[in-house]
Every structure is written in C-alpha cells, then in structure tokens.
Short mmCIF file of C-alpha atoms and ligand atoms in Angstrom, two decimals:
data_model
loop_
_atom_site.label_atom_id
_atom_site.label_comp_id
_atom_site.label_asym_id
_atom_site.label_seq_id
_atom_site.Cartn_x
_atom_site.Cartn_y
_atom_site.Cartn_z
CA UNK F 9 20.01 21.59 55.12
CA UNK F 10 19.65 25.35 56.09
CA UNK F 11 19.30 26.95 58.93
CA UNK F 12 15.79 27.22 59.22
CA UNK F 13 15.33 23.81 58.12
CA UNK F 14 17.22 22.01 61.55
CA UNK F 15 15.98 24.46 63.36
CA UNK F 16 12.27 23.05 62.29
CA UNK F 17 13.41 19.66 62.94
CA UNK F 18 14.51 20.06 66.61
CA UNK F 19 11.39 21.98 66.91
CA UNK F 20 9.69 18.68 65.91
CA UNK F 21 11.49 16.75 68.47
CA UNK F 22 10.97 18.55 71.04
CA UNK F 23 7.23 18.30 71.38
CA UNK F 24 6.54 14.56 71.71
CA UNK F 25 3.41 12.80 71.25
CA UNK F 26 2.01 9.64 73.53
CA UNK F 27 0.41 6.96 71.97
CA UNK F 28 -2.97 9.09 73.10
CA UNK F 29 -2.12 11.86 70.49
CA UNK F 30 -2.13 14.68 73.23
CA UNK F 31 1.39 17.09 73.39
CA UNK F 32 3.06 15.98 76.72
CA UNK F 33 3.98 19.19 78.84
CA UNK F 34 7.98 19.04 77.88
CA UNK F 35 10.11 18.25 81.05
CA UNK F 36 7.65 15.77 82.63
CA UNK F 37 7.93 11.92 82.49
CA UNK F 38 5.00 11.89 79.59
CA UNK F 39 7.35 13.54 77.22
CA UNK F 40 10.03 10.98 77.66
CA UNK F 41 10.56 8.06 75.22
CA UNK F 42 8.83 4.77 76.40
CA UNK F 43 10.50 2.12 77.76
CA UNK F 44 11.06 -0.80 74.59
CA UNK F 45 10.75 -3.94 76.03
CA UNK F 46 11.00 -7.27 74.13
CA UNK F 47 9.13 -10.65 74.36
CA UNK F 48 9.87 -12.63 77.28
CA UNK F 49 13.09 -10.57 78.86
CA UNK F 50 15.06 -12.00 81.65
CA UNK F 51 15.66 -9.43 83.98
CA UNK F 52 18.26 -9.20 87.01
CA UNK F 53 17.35 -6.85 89.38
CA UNK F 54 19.93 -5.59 91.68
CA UNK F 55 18.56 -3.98 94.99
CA UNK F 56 20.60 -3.08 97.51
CA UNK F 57 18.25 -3.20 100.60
CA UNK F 58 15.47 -5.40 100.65
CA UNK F 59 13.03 -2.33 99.06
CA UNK F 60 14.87 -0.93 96.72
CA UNK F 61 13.71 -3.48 94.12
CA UNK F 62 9.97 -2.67 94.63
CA UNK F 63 10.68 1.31 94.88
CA UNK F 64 12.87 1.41 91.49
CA UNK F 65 11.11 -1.45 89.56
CA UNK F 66 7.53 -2.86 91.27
CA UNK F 67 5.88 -1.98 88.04
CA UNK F 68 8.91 -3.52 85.78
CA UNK F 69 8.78 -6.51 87.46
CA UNK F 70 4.79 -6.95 86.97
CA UNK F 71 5.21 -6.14 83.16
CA UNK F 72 7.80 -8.52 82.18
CA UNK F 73 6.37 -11.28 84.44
CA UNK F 74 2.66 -10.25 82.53
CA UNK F 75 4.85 -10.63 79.32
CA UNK F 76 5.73 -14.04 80.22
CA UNK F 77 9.69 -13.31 80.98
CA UNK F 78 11.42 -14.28 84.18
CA UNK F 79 12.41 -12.23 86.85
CA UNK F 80 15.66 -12.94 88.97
CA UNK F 81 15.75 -10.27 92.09
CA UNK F 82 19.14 -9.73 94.03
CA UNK F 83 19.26 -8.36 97.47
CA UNK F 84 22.55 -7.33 98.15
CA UNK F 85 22.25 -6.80 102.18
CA UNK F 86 19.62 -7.37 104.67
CA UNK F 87 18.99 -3.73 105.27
CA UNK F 88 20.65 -4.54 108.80
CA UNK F 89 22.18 -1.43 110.00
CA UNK F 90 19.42 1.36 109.87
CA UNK F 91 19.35 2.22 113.71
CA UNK F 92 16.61 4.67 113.14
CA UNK F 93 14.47 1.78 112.20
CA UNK F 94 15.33 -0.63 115.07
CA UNK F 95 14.38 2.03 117.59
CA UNK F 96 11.11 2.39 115.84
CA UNK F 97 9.92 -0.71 116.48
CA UNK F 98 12.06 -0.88 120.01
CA UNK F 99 11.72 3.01 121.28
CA UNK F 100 14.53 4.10 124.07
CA UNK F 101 16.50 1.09 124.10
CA UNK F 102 20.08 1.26 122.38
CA UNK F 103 19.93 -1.67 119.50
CA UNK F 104 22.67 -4.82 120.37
CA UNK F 105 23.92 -7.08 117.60
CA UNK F 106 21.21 -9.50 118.05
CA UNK F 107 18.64 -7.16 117.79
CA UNK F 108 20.45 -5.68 114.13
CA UNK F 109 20.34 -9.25 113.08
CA UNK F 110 16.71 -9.40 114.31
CA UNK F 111 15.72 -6.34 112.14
CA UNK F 112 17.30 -7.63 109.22
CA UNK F 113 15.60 -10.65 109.06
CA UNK F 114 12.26 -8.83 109.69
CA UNK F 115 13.18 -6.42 106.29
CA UNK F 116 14.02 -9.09 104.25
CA UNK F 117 10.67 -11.29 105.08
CA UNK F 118 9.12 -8.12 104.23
CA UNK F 119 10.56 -7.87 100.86
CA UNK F 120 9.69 -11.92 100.25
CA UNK F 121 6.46 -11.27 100.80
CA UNK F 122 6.67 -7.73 98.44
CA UNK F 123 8.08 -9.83 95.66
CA UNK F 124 5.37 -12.50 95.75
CA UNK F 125 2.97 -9.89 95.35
CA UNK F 126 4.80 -8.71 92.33
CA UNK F 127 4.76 -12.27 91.12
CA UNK F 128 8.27 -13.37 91.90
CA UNK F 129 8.24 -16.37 93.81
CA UNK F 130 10.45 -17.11 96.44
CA UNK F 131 13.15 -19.44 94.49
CA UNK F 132 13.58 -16.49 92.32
CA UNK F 133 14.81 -14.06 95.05
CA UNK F 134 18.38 -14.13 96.42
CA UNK F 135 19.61 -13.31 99.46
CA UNK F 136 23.11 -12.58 99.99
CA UNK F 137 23.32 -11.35 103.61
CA UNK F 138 25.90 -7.97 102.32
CA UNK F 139 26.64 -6.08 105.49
CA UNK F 140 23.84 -2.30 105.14
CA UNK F 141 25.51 0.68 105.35
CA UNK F 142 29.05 -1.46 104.40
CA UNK F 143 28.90 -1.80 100.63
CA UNK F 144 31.20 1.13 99.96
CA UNK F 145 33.76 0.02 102.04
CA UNK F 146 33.74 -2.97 100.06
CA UNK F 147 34.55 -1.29 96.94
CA UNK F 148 37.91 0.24 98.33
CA UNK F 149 39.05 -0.80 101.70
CA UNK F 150 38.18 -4.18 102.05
CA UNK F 151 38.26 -5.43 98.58
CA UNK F 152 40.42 -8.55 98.77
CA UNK F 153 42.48 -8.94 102.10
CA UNK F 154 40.87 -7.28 104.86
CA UNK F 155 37.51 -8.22 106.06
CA UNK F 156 34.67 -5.96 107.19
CA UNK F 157 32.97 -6.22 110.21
CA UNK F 158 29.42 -5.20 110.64
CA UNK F 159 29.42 -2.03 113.22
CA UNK F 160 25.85 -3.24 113.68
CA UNK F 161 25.16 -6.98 113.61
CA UNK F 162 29.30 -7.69 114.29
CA UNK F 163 28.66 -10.04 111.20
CA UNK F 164 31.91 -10.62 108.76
CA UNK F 165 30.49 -13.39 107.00
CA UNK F 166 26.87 -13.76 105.65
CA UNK F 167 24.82 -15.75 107.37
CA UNK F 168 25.72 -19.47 106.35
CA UNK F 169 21.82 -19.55 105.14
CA UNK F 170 22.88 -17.02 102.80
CA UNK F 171 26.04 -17.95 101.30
CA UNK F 172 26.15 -18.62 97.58
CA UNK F 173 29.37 -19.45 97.36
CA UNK F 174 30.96 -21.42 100.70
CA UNK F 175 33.24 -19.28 103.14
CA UNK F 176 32.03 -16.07 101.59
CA UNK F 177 33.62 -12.95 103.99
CA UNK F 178 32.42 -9.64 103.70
CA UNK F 179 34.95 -8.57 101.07
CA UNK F 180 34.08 -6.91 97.98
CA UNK F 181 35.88 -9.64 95.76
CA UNK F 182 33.60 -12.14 97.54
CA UNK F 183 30.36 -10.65 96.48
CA UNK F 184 31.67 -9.74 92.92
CA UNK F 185 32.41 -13.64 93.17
CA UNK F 186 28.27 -13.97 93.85
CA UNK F 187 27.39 -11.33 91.49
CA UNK F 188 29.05 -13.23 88.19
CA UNK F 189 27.71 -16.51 89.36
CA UNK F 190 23.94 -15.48 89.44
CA UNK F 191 24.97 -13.44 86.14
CA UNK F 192 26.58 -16.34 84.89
CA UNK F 193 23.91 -19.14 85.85
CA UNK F 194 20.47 -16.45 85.16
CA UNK F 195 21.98 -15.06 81.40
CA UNK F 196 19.86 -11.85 82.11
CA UNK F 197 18.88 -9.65 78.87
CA UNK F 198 18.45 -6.97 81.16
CA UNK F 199 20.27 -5.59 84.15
CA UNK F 200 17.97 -3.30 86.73
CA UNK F 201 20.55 -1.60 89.31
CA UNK F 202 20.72 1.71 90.97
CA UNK F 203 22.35 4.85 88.52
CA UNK F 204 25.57 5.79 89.54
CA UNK F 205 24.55 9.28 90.80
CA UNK F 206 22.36 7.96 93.65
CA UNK F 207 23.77 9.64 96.61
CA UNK F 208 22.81 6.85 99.25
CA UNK F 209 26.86 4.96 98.78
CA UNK F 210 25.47 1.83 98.97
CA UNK F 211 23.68 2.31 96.26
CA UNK F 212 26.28 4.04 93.89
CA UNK F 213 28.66 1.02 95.22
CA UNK F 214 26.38 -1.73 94.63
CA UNK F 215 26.55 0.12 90.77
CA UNK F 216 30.32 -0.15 90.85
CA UNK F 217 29.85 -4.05 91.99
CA UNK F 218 28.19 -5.40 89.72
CA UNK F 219 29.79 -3.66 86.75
CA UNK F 220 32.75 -5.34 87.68
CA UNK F 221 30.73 -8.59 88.05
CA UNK F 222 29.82 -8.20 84.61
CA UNK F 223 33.05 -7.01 83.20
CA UNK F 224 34.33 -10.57 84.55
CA UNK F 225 31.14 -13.00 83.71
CA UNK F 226 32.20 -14.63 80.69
CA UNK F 227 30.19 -14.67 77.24
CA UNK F 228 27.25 -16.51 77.93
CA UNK F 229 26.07 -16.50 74.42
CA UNK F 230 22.80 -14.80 74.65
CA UNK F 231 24.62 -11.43 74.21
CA UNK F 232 24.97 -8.25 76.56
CA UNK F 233 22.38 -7.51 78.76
CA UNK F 234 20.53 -3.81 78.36
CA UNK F 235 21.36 -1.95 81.23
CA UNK F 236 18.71 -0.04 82.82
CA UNK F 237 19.25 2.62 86.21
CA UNK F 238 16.77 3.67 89.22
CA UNK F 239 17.13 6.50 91.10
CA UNK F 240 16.11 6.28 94.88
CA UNK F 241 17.98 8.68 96.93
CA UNK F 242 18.46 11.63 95.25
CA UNK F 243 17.24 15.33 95.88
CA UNK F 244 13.97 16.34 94.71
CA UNK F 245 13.09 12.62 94.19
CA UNK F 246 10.88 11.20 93.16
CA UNK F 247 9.43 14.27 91.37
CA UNK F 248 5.70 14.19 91.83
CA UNK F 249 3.58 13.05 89.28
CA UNK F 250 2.61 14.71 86.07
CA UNK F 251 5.25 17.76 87.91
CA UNK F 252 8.55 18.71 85.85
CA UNK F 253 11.36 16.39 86.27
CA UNK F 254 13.98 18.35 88.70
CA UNK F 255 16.19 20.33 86.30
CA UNK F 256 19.26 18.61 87.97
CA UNK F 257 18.46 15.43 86.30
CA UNK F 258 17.89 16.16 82.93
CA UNK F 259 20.88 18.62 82.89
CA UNK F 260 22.95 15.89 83.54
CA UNK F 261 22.66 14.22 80.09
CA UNK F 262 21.11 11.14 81.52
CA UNK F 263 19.43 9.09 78.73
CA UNK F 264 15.82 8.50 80.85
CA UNK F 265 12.78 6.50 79.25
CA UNK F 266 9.44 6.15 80.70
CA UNK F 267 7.57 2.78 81.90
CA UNK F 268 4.07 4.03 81.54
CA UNK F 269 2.24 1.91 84.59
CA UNK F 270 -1.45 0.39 84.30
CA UNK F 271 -3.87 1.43 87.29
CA UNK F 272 -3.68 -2.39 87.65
CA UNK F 273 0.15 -2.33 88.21
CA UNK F 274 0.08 0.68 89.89
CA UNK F 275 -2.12 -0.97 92.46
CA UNK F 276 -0.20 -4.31 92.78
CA UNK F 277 3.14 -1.96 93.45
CA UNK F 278 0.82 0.11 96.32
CA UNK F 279 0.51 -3.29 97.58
CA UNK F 280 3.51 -4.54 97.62
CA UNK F 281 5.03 -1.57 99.44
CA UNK F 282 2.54 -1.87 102.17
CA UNK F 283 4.02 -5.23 103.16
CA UNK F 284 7.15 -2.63 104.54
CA UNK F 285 5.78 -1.83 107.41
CA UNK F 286 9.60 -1.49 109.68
CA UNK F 287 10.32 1.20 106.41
CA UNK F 288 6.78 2.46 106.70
CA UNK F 289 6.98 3.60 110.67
CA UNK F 290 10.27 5.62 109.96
CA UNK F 291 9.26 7.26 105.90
CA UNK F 292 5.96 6.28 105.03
CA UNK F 293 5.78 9.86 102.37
CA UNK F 294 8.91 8.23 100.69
CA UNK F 295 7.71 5.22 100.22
CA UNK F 296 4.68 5.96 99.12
CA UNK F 297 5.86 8.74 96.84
CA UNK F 298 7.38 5.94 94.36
CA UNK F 299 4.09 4.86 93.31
CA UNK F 300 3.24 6.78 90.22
CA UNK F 301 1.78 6.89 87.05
CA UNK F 302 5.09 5.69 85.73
CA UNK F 303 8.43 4.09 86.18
CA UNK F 304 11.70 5.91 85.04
CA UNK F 305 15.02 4.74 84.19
CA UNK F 306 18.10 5.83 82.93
CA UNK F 307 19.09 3.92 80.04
CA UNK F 308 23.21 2.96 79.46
CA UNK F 309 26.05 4.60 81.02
CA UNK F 310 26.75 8.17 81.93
CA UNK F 311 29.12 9.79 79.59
CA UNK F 312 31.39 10.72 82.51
CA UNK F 313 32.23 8.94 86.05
CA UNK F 314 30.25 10.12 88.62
CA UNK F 315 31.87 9.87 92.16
CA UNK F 316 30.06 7.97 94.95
CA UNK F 317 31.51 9.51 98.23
CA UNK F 318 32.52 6.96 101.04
CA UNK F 319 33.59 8.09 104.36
CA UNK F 320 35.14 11.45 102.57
CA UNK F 321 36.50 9.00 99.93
CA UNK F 322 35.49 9.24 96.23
CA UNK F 323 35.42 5.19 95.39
CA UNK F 324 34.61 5.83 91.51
CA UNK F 325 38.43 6.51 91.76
CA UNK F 326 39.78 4.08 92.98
CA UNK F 327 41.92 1.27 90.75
CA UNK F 328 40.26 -1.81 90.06
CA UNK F 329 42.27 -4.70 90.24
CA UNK F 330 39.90 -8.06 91.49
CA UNK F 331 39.86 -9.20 87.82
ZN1 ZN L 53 18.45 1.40 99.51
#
C-alpha cells in the first residue's frame, strides 16, 4: 500500500458514523464504537459502595434485563465510613460506631430499592458487609493473617446477616473467598467492575480483588467472561454530555465503547439515583451528572499496571500470593 493510500484509510477511521448517518464530533462519546452485547448475557456487577452500580451501569443493567439476561449485582461494603455523610443527616454531633453501622444500613436499603427500579430484584443483589474506606488495606496489609478493624463501625467481621461464607473476617483472602464463589455459582459472561485508574482506592482495589477472584474460579465451562470498566472518581468526570471526552482519558490508550441509552432508560436510571437521598444531601451535581445520553466503558485490560495508591502505598505492586 503507499503512502497516500494508509494515510486515506486512517482518514476513514477516524470520522465514524452512528447508526443515524450523521459524522460524530471526534473525541465525544458519539464517535466511540458501540457497546456489542449478545442475547441474554449474564452480567456480574461489582460495585464497591452501594451506588456505584447504578452510577457506572443503571442503563447496562436495564438493557440486558430488557434483553432477557440476568443480572447478578455485588456490593462489596456498606458504604459505612463516609463521615461527611453521617453528619449530614446528624449535623454537629461526632458519629459513634453505632451510628456508622446505622448509616450503612440506610445506604444499602437505598441501593435495594435503586436496583429494583432497575429491575433487579432483591435475591439478585449481594451484600457482603466489606469494611468502606478499608478495601485497600485488604489488598496488602491485611491479606491473610491480620484482620482489619473498621475505624468507623469497629466491625472486623461482616455482619453475620451478610456472610457468604461462615466466619468471614475482614481479610482480603476472605472476600476473594466470596468473590470466586458468586463467580463460581452465577457463571457471568460479563464482568462490570471499576477500571483500574479510578483514583477513589477502594475502587482501584475492589479491581485488584476480583481479578484475583477470577484468576482462582475454576473453568466453569461457559468460557471467560468479557470484562467491561466504569469510571467514577476520576478528574474531569463524568465529562458532560455531547462535550469532548477529557484528553487524559483517551491518551491513556484505554479501549472505551459507548452504551447509547434510550430516553426510557435514561429516565429509569434518573430514578433510581433519586432513591440516594444520604449521597444526594452531601453531592447531588455528582450524582446527577452520571445520567447521560450514554454509558461508557473501558473494554479489557490496560496495556500497563496502573498503581492504586493506599495510605502512600502503591498496592498494584505488591506480590500476590492468596492463590
Ligand atoms: Zn464508590
């Protein structure tokens, strides 16, 4: 081929045409390839706080349920140690253990009633009582011997309500214990967990979890799940809709596609965000800002480890060794 002729060709590429025949603007989520879904998926989506699931996914989850698939959602903790959200509800008062364990009940009732509105009924949602703000630690510290203790709710143990498997501790070979069980027992054909680069830690660390989850769930014969990434906490983000994608995460090499949302499923993820009202006294903008005209993920693995910084530690780093 000559010159001129690949130069033509990535000329080609680079303007992409939706399904309406209109040029999308190049940078914004119209111009990136749509999300391929197939017939009745299983999907396993991983959320580390009870709304993480409806920010990265509340128009995923409507889609594949509409497509007559099954949804499985995980919530890794209770969203139990955001002090900033106790006092909003409980102004001037300095929050106890009781009243941590109080707030996380209230988040994940919230999130219950988020998911029905999705469609996902309550015997499809897990609750594994993970210690907030305590994932990362998990990852490195207390992986296997040592337990962590809750600074907020002085839990070490999930709730006994929430215990998968009996005399769980908070220890991060317990929950990768969880993890391959509900991978094991659900056989997803697509995993929906936060990317790597999202700069909240227990976010990048519940990434780091359940990879190793899945590194150790045996061959279930339906194959390897897809594995698809949200971004929640990350700067610029979410970009604005119909704006250019911040430059920082298409520079990056990150594979993104596009879930192109109905006004319908739009609407039902509006809704089910507005059942957050503890998350909606402290960042109702945020919240809010994750209902767009689409959904975006980042599709595989980036080509190089990103760190995920815990207490001044880089966790990525650290040797694996439950398995
Ligand atoms: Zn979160």
């Amino acid at each position: 081929m000559t010159k001129f002729g690949s130069w033509l060709v990535g000329a080609i590429v680079a303007v992409v045409l939706p399904s309406d025949g209109r040029a999308a603007s190049p940078g914004t989520a119209a111009a990136l390839p749509a999300l391929k879904l197939a017939k009745r998926e299983r999907i396993l989506v991983l959320s580390p706080h009870p709304d993480d699931a409806a920010l990265g996914a509340g128009g995923l989850i409507q889609r594949v349920i509409s497509g007559g698939g099954v949804v499985r959602v995980v919530q890794l903790t209770g969203g139990d140690g955001f002090s900033r959200g106790v006092m909003a509800i409980r102004p001037g008062v300095r929050p106890t253990a009781e009243e941590y364990r109080w707030y996380g009940s209230i988040r994940e009732q919230e999130d219950l009633r988020a998911m029905r509105r999705l469609g996902v009924r309550r015997a499809q949602v897990t609750l594994l009582g993970f210690p907030d703000d305590g994932l990362c630690g998990l990852t490195s510290t207390y992986r296997t011997a040592r337990v962590f203790e809750s600074p907020y709710t002085k839990r070490a143990s999930p709730p006994d309500s929430e215990q998968l498997v009996r005399n769980t501790m908070y220890r991060g070979a317990d929950l990768i214990r969880e993890l391959t069980q509900i991978i094991e027992e659900f056989r997803p054909t697509l995993i929906v967990l936060p990317h790597p680069g999202d700069q909240h830690p227990d976010h990048c660390a519940t990434h780091l979890l359940v990879h190793e989850a899945l590194a150790g769930a045996p061959e279930s014969g339906t194959g390897t799940p897809r594995v698809l990434h949200y971004l929640v906490h990350f700067p610029e983000w979410p970009a604005a809709d119909g704006s250019v994608l911040p430059s920082r995460v298409l520079e990056r090499g990150w594979v993104w596609t596009s879930l192109r949302l109905t006004s319908r499923e739009q609407a039902g993820k509006q809704a089910a965000l507005d059942f957050f009202k503890s998350q909606a006294l402290v960042m109702p903008e945020f919240l809010n800002a994750f209902v767009r005209s689409s959904e975006l993920f980042i599709e595989g693995e980036p080509a190089l480890p990103i760190p995920c910084w815990c207490s001044g530690e880089n966790i990525t780093s650290v040797p694996r060794t439950v398995h």
